[in-house]
Every structure is written in structure tokens, then in C-alpha cells.
Amino acid sequence: MTTRRRWLGRLLALCGVVPLAQPDDVAGRRQFTMTARKFQFDPEIIDVRRNDIVRLTITSADIDHSFTIDAYRIQKRIPAGGSVTLEFRADEVGRFPFYCSMRIDPGCEDMSGELIVR
């Protein structure tokens, strides 16, 4: 950091002004590609850090499916043979189950995975 930037930062702090976050301070971005097929998600585990921006592209290899994470209030339908992309900030630490909420086939009930936010 240059002397000029440090001086400006100190001056703004003395005035009570909070500078905008620098690009280095921005939360990470994580991208995942997932396949939904009878009766599993691949991968079954998504592992991220708190405040990561998660971009997830899910493709259905067969019938209609959905991707649901109750804790994050996410529910997306994936059409048969199609894809959907969603993006969210992983702002809660913990282990969160995700699942298919469709009931096209009894096997849909067993279709699940886990979002791990560290």
C-alpha cells in the first residue's frame, strides 16, 4: 500500500468515514456444477466458507428434479434434460441438507446432499 493511500485511509478514519472494501476484502466466489439424476445429486457435498458467493449450475440428466435448501430459502426446479443456475451468499455457518422436493417418483425422497459452510 502506498504512503498516500495509508494517509488517506487514516484521514477518512479520523473523520468517521468508512472506506469502501477493497477487492481483496470481498468474500470468495465458488462455482459448482452438479448433476441431478435418479436418485442422487453429484456431487452430494458442497463445501464452502462463510460469506462465499456460491454459483451453482445444476443439470437434470433424466426427469424433472428440484434443488431445495430450507435454511437458505432456496427452491429451484430443474426441468428434464435442462439446467438451472442459482447464486447465493453462504452467510450462515453450519451443515445444511439439500434435497429434491419433487414427487414424480418415490425415489425422489431419497435424493439429498449437504451444504457445509465453515
PDB file of C-alpha atoms in Angstrom:
ATOM      1  CA  MET A   1       0.000   0.000   0.000  1.00  0.00           C
ATOM      2  CA  THR A   2       1.398   3.409  -0.903  1.00  0.00           C
ATOM      3  CA  THR A   3       2.060   6.121   1.668  1.00  0.00           C
ATOM      4  CA  ARG A   4      -0.571   8.298   0.044  1.00  0.00           C
ATOM      5  CA  ARG A   5      -3.268   5.583   0.368  1.00  0.00           C
ATOM      6  CA  ARG A   6      -2.322   4.976   4.019  1.00  0.00           C
ATOM      7  CA  TRP A   7      -2.520   8.694   4.761  1.00  0.00           C
ATOM      8  CA  LEU A   8      -5.907   8.964   3.033  1.00  0.00           C
ATOM      9  CA  GLY A   9      -7.201   5.954   4.962  1.00  0.00           C
ATOM     10  CA  ARG A  10      -6.135   7.488   8.288  1.00  0.00           C
ATOM     11  CA  LEU A  11      -7.716  10.830   7.375  1.00  0.00           C
ATOM     12  CA  LEU A  12     -11.016   9.157   6.464  1.00  0.00           C
ATOM     13  CA  ALA A  13     -10.961   7.136   9.697  1.00  0.00           C
ATOM     14  CA  LEU A  14     -10.414  10.304  11.757  1.00  0.00           C
ATOM     15  CA  CYS A  15     -13.411  11.875  10.032  1.00  0.00           C
ATOM     16  CA  GLY A  16     -15.552   8.821  10.805  1.00  0.00           C
ATOM     17  CA  VAL A  17     -15.810   7.791   7.158  1.00  0.00           C
ATOM     18  CA  VAL A  18     -15.528   4.078   6.450  1.00  0.00           C
ATOM     19  CA  PRO A  19     -13.791   3.445   3.113  1.00  0.00           C
ATOM     20  CA  LEU A  20     -15.312   1.004   0.647  1.00  0.00           C
ATOM     21  CA  ALA A  21     -13.975  -2.556   0.784  1.00  0.00           C
ATOM     22  CA  GLN A  22     -11.017  -3.215  -1.425  1.00  0.00           C
ATOM     23  CA  PRO A  23     -11.217  -6.123  -3.891  1.00  0.00           C
ATOM     24  CA  ASP A  24      -9.004  -8.182  -1.535  1.00  0.00           C
ATOM     25  CA  ASP A  25     -11.674  -7.843   1.193  1.00  0.00           C
ATOM     26  CA  VAL A  26     -14.517  -9.230  -0.926  1.00  0.00           C
ATOM     27  CA  ALA A  27     -15.743 -12.705   0.017  1.00  0.00           C
ATOM     28  CA  GLY A  28     -14.636 -15.573  -2.218  1.00  0.00           C
ATOM     29  CA  ARG A  29     -16.611 -16.803  -5.175  1.00  0.00           C
ATOM     30  CA  ARG A  30     -17.137 -20.541  -5.599  1.00  0.00           C
ATOM     31  CA  GLN A  31     -18.597 -22.229  -8.679  1.00  0.00           C
ATOM     32  CA  PHE A  32     -20.010 -25.724  -8.773  1.00  0.00           C
ATOM     33  CA  THR A  33     -21.535 -27.872 -11.481  1.00  0.00           C
ATOM     34  CA  MET A  34     -23.976 -30.516 -10.282  1.00  0.00           C
ATOM     35  CA  THR A  35     -25.908 -33.293 -11.995  1.00  0.00           C
ATOM     36  CA  ALA A  36     -29.293 -34.454 -10.737  1.00  0.00           C
ATOM     37  CA  ARG A  37     -30.348 -37.943 -11.795  1.00  0.00           C
ATOM     38  CA  LYS A  38     -32.372 -40.797 -10.419  1.00  0.00           C
ATOM     39  CA  PHE A  39     -31.913 -40.596  -7.431  1.00  0.00           C
ATOM     40  CA  GLN A  40     -28.855 -38.625  -6.447  1.00  0.00           C
ATOM     41  CA  PHE A  41     -27.047 -35.331  -6.724  1.00  0.00           C
ATOM     42  CA  ASP A  42     -23.462 -35.415  -7.977  1.00  0.00           C
ATOM     43  CA  PRO A  43     -21.605 -34.081  -6.058  1.00  0.00           C
ATOM     44  CA  GLU A  44     -23.547 -34.790  -2.858  1.00  0.00           C
ATOM     45  CA  ILE A  45     -21.472 -32.342  -0.791  1.00  0.00           C
ATOM     46  CA  ILE A  46     -20.850 -28.646  -1.397  1.00  0.00           C
ATOM     47  CA  ASP A  47     -18.137 -27.314   0.930  1.00  0.00           C
ATOM     48  CA  VAL A  48     -17.629 -23.533   1.166  1.00  0.00           C
ATOM     49  CA  ARG A  49     -16.513 -20.828   3.565  1.00  0.00           C
ATOM     50  CA  ARG A  50     -18.781 -18.349   5.296  1.00  0.00           C
ATOM     51  CA  ASN A  51     -19.658 -15.379   3.080  1.00  0.00           C
ATOM     52  CA  ASP A  52     -18.576 -17.106  -0.124  1.00  0.00           C
ATOM     53  CA  ILE A  53     -20.758 -16.290  -3.110  1.00  0.00           C
ATOM     54  CA  VAL A  54     -21.850 -19.715  -4.342  1.00  0.00           C
ATOM     55  CA  ARG A  55     -22.794 -20.120  -8.003  1.00  0.00           C
ATOM     56  CA  LEU A  56     -24.334 -23.496  -8.700  1.00  0.00           C
ATOM     57  CA  THR A  57     -25.323 -24.843 -12.104  1.00  0.00           C
ATOM     58  CA  ILE A  58     -27.487 -27.962 -11.880  1.00  0.00           C
ATOM     59  CA  THR A  59     -28.361 -30.159 -14.854  1.00  0.00           C
ATOM     60  CA  SER A  60     -31.034 -32.845 -14.864  1.00  0.00           C
ATOM     61  CA  ALA A  61     -29.878 -35.994 -16.627  1.00  0.00           C
ATOM     62  CA  ASP A  62     -33.360 -37.511 -16.766  1.00  0.00           C
ATOM     63  CA  ILE A  63     -36.677 -36.373 -15.206  1.00  0.00           C
ATOM     64  CA  ASP A  64     -37.731 -33.107 -13.533  1.00  0.00           C
ATOM     65  CA  HIS A  65     -35.963 -32.512 -10.223  1.00  0.00           C
ATOM     66  CA  SER A  66     -35.662 -29.688  -7.731  1.00  0.00           C
ATOM     67  CA  PHE A  67     -32.884 -28.319  -5.539  1.00  0.00           C
ATOM     68  CA  THR A  68     -34.080 -27.193  -2.113  1.00  0.00           C
ATOM     69  CA  ILE A  69     -32.182 -25.810   0.901  1.00  0.00           C
ATOM     70  CA  ASP A  70     -34.724 -24.831   3.537  1.00  0.00           C
ATOM     71  CA  ALA A  71     -32.281 -22.861   5.732  1.00  0.00           C
ATOM     72  CA  TYR A  72     -31.410 -20.573   2.805  1.00  0.00           C
ATOM     73  CA  ARG A  73     -34.968 -20.446   1.457  1.00  0.00           C
ATOM     74  CA  ILE A  74     -33.834 -21.839  -1.903  1.00  0.00           C
ATOM     75  CA  GLN A  75     -36.065 -23.956  -4.103  1.00  0.00           C
ATOM     76  CA  LYS A  76     -35.344 -24.282  -7.820  1.00  0.00           C
ATOM     77  CA  ARG A  77     -36.924 -26.605 -10.329  1.00  0.00           C
ATOM     78  CA  ILE A  78     -34.658 -28.292 -12.855  1.00  0.00           C
ATOM     79  CA  PRO A  79     -36.552 -29.361 -15.984  1.00  0.00           C
ATOM     80  CA  ALA A  80     -35.973 -32.789 -17.514  1.00  0.00           C
ATOM     81  CA  GLY A  81     -32.804 -32.578 -19.604  1.00  0.00           C
ATOM     82  CA  GLY A  82     -32.368 -28.894 -18.702  1.00  0.00           C
ATOM     83  CA  SER A  83     -30.239 -26.752 -16.426  1.00  0.00           C
ATOM     84  CA  VAL A  84     -30.706 -24.016 -13.875  1.00  0.00           C
ATOM     85  CA  THR A  85     -28.114 -21.665 -12.363  1.00  0.00           C
ATOM     86  CA  LEU A  86     -28.520 -20.076  -8.957  1.00  0.00           C
ATOM     87  CA  GLU A  87     -26.342 -17.850  -6.835  1.00  0.00           C
ATOM     88  CA  PHE A  88     -26.408 -17.124  -3.099  1.00  0.00           C
ATOM     89  CA  ARG A  89     -24.175 -15.919  -0.284  1.00  0.00           C
ATOM     90  CA  ALA A  90     -23.324 -18.649   2.228  1.00  0.00           C
ATOM     91  CA  ASP A  91     -23.715 -16.372   5.242  1.00  0.00           C
ATOM     92  CA  GLU A  92     -24.702 -18.963   7.871  1.00  0.00           C
ATOM     93  CA  VAL A  93     -22.140 -21.388   9.294  1.00  0.00           C
ATOM     94  CA  GLY A  94     -23.256 -24.980   9.666  1.00  0.00           C
ATOM     95  CA  ARG A  95     -24.353 -28.108   7.840  1.00  0.00           C
ATOM     96  CA  PHE A  96     -27.474 -27.717   5.726  1.00  0.00           C
ATOM     97  CA  PRO A  97     -29.244 -30.572   3.970  1.00  0.00           C
ATOM     98  CA  PHE A  98     -30.416 -30.102   0.397  1.00  0.00           C
ATOM     99  CA  TYR A  99     -32.882 -32.355  -1.354  1.00  0.00           C
ATOM    100  CA  CYS A 100     -35.251 -32.869  -4.257  1.00  0.00           C
ATOM    101  CA  SER A 101     -38.761 -31.828  -3.289  1.00  0.00           C
ATOM    102  CA  MET A 102     -40.362 -33.284  -6.429  1.00  0.00           C
ATOM    103  CA  ARG A 103     -42.535 -36.367  -6.031  1.00  0.00           C
ATOM    104  CA  ILE A 104     -42.564 -37.595  -9.631  1.00  0.00           C
ATOM    105  CA  ASP A 105     -41.082 -40.893  -8.499  1.00  0.00           C
ATOM    106  CA  PRO A 106     -40.909 -42.433  -4.990  1.00  0.00           C
ATOM    107  CA  GLY A 107     -37.091 -42.433  -5.259  1.00  0.00           C
ATOM    108  CA  CYS A 108     -37.089 -38.615  -5.170  1.00  0.00           C
ATOM    109  CA  GLU A 109     -37.497 -38.820  -1.379  1.00  0.00           C
ATOM    110  CA  ASP A 110     -34.006 -40.322  -1.114  1.00  0.00           C
ATOM    111  CA  MET A 111     -32.331 -37.675  -3.255  1.00  0.00           C
ATOM    112  CA  SER A 112     -30.282 -35.480  -0.922  1.00  0.00           C
ATOM    113  CA  GLY A 113     -26.927 -33.943  -0.117  1.00  0.00           C
ATOM    114  CA  GLU A 114     -25.314 -31.430   2.207  1.00  0.00           C
ATOM    115  CA  LEU A 115     -24.078 -27.848   2.050  1.00  0.00           C
ATOM    116  CA  ILE A 116     -21.230 -27.347   4.524  1.00  0.00           C
ATOM    117  CA  VAL A 117     -20.403 -23.743   5.402  1.00  0.00           C
ATOM    118  CA  ARG A 118     -17.228 -23.350   7.509  1.00  0.00           C
TER     119      ARG A 118
END
